[in-house]
Tab-separated table of C-alpha atoms and ligand atoms in Angstrom:
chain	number	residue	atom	x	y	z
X	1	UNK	CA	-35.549	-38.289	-63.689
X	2	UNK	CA	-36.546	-36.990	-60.242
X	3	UNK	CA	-40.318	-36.703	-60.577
X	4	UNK	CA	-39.989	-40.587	-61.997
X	5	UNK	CA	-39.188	-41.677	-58.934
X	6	UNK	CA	-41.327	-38.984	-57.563
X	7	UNK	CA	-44.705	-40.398	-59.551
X	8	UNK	CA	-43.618	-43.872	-58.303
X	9	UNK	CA	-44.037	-43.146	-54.608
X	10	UNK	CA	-46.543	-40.831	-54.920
X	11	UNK	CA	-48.591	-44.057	-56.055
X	12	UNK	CA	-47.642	-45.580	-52.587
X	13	UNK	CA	-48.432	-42.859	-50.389
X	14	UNK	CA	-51.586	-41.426	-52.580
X	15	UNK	CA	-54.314	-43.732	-50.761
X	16	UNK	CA	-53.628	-42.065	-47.641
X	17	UNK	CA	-52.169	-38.231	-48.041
X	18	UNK	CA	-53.071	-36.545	-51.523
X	19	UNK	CA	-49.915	-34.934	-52.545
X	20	UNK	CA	-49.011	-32.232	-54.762
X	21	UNK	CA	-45.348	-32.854	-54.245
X	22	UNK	CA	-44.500	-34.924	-57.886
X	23	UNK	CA	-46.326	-31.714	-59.629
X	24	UNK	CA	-43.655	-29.864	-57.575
X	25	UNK	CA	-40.680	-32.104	-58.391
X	26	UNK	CA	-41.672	-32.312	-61.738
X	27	UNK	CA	-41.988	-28.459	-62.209
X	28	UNK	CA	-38.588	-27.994	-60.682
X	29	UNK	CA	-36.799	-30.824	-62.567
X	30	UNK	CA	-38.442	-28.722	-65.577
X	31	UNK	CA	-36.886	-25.514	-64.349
X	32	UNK	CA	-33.405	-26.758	-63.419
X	33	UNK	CA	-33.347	-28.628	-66.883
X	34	UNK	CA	-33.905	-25.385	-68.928
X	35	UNK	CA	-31.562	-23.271	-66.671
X	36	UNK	CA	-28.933	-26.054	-67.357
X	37	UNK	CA	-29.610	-26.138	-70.851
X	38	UNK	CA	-29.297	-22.019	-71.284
X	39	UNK	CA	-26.046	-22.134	-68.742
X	40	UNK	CA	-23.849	-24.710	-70.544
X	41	UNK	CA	-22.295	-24.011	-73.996
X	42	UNK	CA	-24.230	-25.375	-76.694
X	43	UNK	CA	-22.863	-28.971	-78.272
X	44	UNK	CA	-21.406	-27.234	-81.631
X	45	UNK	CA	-19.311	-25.093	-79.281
X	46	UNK	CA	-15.358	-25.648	-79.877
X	47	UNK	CA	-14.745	-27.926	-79.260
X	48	UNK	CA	-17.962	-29.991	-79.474
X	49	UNK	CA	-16.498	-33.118	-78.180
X	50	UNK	CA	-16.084	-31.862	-74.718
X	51	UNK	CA	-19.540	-29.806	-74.685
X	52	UNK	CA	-21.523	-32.966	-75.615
X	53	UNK	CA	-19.590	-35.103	-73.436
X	54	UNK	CA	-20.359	-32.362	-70.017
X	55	UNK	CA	-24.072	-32.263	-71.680
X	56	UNK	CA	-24.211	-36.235	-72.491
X	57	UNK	CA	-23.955	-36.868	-68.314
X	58	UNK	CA	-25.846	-33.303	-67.032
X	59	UNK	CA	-29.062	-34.403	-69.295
X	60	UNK	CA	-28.400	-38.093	-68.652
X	61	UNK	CA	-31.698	-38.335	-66.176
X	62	UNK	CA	-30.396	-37.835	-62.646
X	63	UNK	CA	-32.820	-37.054	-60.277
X	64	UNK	CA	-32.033	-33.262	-59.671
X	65	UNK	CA	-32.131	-33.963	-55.772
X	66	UNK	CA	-29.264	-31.599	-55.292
X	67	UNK	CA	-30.857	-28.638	-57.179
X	68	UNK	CA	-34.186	-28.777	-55.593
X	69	UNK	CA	-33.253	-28.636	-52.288
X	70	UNK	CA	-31.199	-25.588	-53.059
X	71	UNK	CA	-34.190	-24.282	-54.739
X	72	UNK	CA	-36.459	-25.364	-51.683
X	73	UNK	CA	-34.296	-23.910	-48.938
X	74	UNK	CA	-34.555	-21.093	-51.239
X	75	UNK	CA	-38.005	-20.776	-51.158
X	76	UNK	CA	-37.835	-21.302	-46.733
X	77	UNK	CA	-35.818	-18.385	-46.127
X	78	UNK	CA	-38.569	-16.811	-48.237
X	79	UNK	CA	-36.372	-16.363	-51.249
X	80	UNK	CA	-36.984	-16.198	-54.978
X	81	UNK	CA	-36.397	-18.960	-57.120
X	82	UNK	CA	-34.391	-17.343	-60.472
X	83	UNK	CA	-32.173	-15.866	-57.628
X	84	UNK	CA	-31.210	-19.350	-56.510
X	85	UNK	CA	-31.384	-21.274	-59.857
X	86	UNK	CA	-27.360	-20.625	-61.005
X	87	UNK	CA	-26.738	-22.137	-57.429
X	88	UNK	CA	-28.940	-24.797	-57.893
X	89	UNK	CA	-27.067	-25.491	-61.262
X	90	UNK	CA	-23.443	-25.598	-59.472
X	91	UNK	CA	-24.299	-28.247	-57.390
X	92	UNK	CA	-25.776	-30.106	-60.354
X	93	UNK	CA	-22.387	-29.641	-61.820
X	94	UNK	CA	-20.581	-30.642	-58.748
X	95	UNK	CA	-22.547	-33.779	-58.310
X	96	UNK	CA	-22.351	-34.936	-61.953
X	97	UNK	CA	-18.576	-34.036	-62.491
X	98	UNK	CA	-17.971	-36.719	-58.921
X	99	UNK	CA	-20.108	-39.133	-60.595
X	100	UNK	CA	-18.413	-38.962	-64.032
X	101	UNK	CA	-14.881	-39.534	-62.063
X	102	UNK	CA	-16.211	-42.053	-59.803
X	103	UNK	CA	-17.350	-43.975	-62.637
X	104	UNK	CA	-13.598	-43.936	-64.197
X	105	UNK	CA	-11.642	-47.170	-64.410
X	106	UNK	CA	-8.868	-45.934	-62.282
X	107	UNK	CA	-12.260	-45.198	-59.309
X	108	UNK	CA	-15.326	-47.621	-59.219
X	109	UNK	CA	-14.912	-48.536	-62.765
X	110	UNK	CA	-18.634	-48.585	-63.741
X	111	UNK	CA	-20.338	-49.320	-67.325
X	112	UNK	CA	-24.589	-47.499	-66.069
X	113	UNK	CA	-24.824	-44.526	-64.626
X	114	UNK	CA	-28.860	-42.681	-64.483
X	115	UNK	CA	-29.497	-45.855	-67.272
X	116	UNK	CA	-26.918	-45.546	-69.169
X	117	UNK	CA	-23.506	-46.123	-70.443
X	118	UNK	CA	-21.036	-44.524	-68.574
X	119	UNK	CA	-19.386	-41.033	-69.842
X	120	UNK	CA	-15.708	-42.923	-70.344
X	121	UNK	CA	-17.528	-45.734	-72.065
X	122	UNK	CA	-18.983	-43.370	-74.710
X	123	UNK	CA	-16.276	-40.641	-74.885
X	124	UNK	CA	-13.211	-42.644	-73.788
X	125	UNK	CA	-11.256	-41.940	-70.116
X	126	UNK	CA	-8.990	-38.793	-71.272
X	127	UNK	CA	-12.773	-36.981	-72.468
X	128	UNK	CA	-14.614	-38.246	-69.589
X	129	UNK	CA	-11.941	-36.546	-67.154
X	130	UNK	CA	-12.269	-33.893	-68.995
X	131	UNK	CA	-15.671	-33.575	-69.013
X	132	UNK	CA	-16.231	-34.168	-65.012
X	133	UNK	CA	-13.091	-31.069	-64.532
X	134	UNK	CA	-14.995	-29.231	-67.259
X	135	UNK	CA	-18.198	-29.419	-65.034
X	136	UNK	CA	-16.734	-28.738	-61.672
X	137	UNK	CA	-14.953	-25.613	-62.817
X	138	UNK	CA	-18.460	-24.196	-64.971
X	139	UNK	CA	-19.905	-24.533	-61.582
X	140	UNK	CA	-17.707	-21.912	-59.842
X	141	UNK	CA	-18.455	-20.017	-63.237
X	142	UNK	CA	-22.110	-19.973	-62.245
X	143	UNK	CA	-21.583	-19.304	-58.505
X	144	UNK	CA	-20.177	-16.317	-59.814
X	145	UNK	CA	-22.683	-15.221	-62.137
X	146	UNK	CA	-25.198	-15.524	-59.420
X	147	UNK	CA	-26.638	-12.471	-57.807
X	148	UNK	CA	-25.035	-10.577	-54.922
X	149	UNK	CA	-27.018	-10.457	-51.392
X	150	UNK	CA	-26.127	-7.936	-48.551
X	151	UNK	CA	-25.274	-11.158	-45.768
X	152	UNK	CA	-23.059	-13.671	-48.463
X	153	UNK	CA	-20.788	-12.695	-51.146
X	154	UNK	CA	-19.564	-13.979	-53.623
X	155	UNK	CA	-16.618	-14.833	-51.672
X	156	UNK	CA	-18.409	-16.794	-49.270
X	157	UNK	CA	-20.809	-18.566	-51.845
X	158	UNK	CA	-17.784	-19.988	-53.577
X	159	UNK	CA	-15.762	-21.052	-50.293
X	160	UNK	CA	-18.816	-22.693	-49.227
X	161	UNK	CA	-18.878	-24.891	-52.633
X	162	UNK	CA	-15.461	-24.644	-52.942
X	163	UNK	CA	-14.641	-26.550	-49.299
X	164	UNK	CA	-17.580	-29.065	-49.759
X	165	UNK	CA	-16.207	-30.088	-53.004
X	166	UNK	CA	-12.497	-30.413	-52.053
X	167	UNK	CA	-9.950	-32.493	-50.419
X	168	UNK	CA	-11.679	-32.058	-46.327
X	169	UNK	CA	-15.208	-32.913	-47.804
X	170	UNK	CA	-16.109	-34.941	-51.226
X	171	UNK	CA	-12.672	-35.842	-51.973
X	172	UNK	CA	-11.658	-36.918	-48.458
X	173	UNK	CA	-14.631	-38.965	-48.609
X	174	UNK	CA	-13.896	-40.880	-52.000
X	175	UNK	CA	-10.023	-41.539	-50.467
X	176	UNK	CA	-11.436	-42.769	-47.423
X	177	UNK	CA	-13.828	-45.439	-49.923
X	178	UNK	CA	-10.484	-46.253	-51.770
X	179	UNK	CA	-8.770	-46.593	-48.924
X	180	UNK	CA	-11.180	-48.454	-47.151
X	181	UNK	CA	-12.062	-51.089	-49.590
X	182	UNK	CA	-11.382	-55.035	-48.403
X	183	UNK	CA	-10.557	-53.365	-44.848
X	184	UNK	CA	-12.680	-53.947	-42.226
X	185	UNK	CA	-15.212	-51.358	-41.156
X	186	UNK	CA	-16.334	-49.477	-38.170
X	187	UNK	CA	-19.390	-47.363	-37.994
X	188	UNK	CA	-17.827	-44.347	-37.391
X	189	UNK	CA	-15.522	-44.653	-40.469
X	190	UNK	CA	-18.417	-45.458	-42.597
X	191	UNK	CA	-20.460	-42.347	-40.908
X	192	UNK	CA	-16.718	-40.269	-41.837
X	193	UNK	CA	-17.033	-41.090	-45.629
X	194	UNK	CA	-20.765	-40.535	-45.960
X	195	UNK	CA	-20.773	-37.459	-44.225
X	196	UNK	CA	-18.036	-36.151	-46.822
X	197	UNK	CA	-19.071	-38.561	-49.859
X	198	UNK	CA	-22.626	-37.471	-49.715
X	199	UNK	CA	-23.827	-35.065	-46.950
X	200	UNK	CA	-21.081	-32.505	-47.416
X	201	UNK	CA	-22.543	-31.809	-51.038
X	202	UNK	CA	-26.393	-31.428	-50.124
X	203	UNK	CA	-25.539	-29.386	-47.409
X	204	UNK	CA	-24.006	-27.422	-49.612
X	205	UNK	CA	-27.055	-27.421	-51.827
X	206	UNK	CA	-29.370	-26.158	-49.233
X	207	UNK	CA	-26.810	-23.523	-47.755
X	208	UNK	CA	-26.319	-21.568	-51.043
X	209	UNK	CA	-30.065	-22.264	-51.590
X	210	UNK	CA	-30.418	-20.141	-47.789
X	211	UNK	CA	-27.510	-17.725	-48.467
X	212	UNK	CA	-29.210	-16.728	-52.448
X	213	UNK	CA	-32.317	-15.754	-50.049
X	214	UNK	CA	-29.988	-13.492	-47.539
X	215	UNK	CA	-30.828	-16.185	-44.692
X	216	UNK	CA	-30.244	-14.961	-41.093
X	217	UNK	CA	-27.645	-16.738	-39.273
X	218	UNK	CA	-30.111	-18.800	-37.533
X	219	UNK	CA	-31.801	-19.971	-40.478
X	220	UNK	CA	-28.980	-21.108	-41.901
X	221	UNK	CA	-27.671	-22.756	-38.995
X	222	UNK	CA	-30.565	-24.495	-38.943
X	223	UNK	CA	-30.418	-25.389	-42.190
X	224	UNK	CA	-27.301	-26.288	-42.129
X	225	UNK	CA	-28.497	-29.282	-39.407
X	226	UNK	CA	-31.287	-30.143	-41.736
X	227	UNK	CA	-28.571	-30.805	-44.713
X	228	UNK	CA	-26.453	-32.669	-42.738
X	229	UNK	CA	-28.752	-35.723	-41.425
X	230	UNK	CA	-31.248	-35.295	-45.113
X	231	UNK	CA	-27.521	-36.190	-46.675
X	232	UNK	CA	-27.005	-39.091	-44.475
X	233	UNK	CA	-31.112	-40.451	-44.288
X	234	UNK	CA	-30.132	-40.016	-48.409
X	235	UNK	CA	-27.196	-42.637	-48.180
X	236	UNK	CA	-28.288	-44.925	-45.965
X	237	UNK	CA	-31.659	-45.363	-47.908
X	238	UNK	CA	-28.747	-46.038	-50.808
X	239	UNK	CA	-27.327	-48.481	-49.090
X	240	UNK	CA	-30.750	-50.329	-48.311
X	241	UNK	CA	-32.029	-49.696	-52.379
X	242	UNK	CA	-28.249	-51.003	-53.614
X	243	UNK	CA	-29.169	-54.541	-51.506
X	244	UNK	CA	-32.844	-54.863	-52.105
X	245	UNK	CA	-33.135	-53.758	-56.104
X	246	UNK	CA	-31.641	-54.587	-59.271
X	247	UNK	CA	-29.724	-52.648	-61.543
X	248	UNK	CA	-32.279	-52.048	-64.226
X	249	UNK	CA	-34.445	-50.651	-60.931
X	250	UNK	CA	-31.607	-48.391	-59.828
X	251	UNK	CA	-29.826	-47.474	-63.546
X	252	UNK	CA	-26.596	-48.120	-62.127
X	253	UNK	CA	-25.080	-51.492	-61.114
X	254	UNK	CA	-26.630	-52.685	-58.098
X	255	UNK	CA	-24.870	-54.115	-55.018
X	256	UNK	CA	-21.456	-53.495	-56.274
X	257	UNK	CA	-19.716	-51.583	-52.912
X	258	UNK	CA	-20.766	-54.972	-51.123
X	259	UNK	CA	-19.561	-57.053	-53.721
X	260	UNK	CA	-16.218	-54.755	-53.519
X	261	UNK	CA	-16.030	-55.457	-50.191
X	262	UNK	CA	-16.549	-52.038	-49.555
X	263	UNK	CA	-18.875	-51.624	-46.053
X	264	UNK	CA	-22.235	-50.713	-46.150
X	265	UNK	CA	-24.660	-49.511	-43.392
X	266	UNK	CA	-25.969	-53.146	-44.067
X	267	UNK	CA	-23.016	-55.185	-43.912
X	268	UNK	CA	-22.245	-53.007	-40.990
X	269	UNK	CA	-25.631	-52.636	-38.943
X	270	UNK	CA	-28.029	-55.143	-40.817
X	271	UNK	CA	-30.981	-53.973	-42.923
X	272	UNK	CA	-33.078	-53.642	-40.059
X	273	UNK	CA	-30.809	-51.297	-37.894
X	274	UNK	CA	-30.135	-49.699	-41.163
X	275	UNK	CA	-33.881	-48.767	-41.920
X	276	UNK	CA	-34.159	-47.231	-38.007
X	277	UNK	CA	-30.798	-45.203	-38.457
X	278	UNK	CA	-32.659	-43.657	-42.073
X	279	UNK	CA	-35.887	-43.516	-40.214
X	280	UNK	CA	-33.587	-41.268	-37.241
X	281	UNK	CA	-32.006	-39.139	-39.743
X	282	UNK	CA	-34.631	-37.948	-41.563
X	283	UNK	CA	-36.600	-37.616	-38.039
X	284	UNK	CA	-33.791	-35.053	-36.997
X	285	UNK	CA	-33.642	-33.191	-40.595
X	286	UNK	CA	-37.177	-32.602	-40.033
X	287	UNK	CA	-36.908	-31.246	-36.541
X	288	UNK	CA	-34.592	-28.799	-37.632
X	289	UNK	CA	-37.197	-27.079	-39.464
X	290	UNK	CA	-39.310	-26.524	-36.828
X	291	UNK	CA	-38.081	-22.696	-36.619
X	292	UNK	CA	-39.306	-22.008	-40.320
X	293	UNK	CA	-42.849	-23.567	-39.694
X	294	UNK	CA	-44.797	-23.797	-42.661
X	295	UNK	CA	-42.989	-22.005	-44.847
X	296	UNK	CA	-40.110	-25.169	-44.840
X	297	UNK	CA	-43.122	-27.678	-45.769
X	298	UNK	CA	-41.868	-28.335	-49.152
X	299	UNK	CA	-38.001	-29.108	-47.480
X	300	UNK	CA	-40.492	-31.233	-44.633
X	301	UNK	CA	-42.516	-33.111	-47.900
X	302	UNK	CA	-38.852	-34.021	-49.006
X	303	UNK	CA	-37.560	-35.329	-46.537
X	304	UNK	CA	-40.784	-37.852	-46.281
X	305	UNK	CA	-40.364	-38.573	-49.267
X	306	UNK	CA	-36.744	-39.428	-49.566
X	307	UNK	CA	-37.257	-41.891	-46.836
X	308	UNK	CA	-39.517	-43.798	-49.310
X	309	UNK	CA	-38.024	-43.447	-52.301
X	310	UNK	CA	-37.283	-46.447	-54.809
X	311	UNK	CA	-34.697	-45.970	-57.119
N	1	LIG	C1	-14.645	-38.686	-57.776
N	1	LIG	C2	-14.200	-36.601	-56.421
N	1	LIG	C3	-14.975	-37.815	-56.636
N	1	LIG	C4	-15.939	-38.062	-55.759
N	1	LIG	C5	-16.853	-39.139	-55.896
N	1	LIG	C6	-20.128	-38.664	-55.170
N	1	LIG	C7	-19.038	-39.666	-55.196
N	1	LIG	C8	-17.739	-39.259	-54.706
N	1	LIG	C9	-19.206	-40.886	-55.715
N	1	LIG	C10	-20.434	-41.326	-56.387
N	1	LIG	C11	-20.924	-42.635	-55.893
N	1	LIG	C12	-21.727	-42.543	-54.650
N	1	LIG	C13	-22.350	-43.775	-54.143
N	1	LIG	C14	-21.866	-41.407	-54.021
N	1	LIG	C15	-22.635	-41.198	-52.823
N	1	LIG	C16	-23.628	-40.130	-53.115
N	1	LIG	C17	-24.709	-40.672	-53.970
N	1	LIG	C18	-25.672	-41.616	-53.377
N	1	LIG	C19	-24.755	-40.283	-55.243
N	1	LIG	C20	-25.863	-40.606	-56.161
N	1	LIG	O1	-26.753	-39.514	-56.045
N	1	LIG	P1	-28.177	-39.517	-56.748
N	1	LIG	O2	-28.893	-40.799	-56.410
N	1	LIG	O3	-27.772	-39.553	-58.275
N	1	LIG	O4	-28.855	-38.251	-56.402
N	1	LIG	P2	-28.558	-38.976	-59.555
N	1	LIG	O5	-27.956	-39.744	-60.704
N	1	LIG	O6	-30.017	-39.235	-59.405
N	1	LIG	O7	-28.232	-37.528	-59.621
């Protein structure tokens, strides 16, 4: 879970700044879990294998990352919290159906995932698909159910999931990484699949997050530029935890994309280079909140935090 990881570097940082960001975490990752757990058909439902399968992965321990920044950026354009939560829930759904195909023999072929065994492992492939296709389309579900606000309908709510989680964002993004693999590398391809494999989606997070709080077109902009370079601080502090800690650390199998021969920001720029291009990401997603002042602090504590994060 989230506030796991959360505790952990809370530990680190707790000599110096007294934090009550894991009580935060932890409350949300509370909140999201419950909404998730009222949302999604019950396991008895017909037909139970597939509802225990979507439920298996959704309540398998990820860290929630996606749903509190939606819930966060919520909360910075001054919005309420149950009004963002079936939004905050999509993206969940999003992020877990990619992670259930990426997982898939025919994909990354991968055993762990959040600790443990993969959804095709426990299900078998044909449930597992059906599980991840199960999740992505509950998520549009959900967009829909969510309220209406006078700036974004519902039209533009689901476009804005819909084109982050299709063939010019997420998807492009895993074809470039299949593509890609046992090819050599530039930076700017690796910065073209991150920004679809990883930013596109918390983006997305954090603009449905602004647009449930009927964001001005400034804030969201803004926003928007926050997303963008907290997504790619996020995988580039991936890339340094995949080639500095083990599996067990991690829950999923560590160092395999190098071991792929898949690039990395370390084979590409070294760890060092790599830690100063996480260190300017996060830098930038921070100044783009300068416009909300304190009332982004919790988006600001974050992004800190992500920087140090250990698993
Ligand atoms: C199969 C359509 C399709 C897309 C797959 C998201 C993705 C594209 C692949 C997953 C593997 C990967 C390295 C993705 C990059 C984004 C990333 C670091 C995902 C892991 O996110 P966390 O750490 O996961 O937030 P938890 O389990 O904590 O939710």
């Amino acid at each position: 879970m989230f506030f796991a990881f959360a505790t952990a570097a809370f530990r680190v940082s707790k000599s110096t700044v007294p934090s009550p960001l894991p009580d935060y975490i932890e409350s949300r990752c509370r909140l999201v879990d419950a909404a998730l757990d009222r949302f999604l058909p019950p396991s008895p439902t017909r037909p139970p294998t597939i509802h225990k399968a979507m439920r298996y992965s959704i309540f398998a321990g990820g860290k929630r990352l996606r749903p509190i920044v939606c819930l966060a950026a919520a909360e910075a354009c001054g919005g309420r919290v149950g009004d963002a939560m079936p939004l905050a829930c999509a993206v969940e759904c999003i992020h877990t159906y990619s992670l259930i195909h990426d997982d898939l023999p025919c994909m990354d072929d991968d055993d762990f995932r959040r600790g443990k065994p993969t959804s095709h492992k426990v299900f078998g492939e044909g449930v597992a698909v059906l599980a991840g296709d199960a999740l992505l389309t509950f998520a549009f579900e959900l967009v829909a159910r969510a309220k209406g606000w006078p700036r974004y309908s519902h039209a533009a709510l689901v476009k804005d999931a819909a084109i982050a989680s299709g063939s010019l964002f997420l998807i492009a993004g895993q074809v470039a990484d299949l593509e890609g693999e046992g090819k050599k590398t530039s930076h700017a391809q690796l910065r073209y699949i991150h920004e679809r494999k990883t930013s596109a989606l918390l983006t997305c997070s954090i603009r449905l997050g602004a647009m449930s709080a009927n964001a001005t077109t400034a804030q969201l902009r803004a926003l928007t530029r926050f997303g963008y370079n907290l997504g790619m601080a996020f995988q580039v502090i991936d890339d340094i935890l995949d080639a500095t800690k083990t599996s067990a650390q991690l829950g999923k199998t560590a160092g395999k994309d190098a071991k792929a021969g898949k690039a990395t920001y370390i084979s590409i720029l070294g760890m060092k280079r790599a830690e100063a291009e996480a260190d300017r990401y996060t830098r930038a997603a921070i100044s783009a909140l300068k416009p909300f002042g304190n009332q982004a602090h919790r988006l600001h504590q974050l992004a800190d935090y992500l920087l140090k994060r250990q698993n």
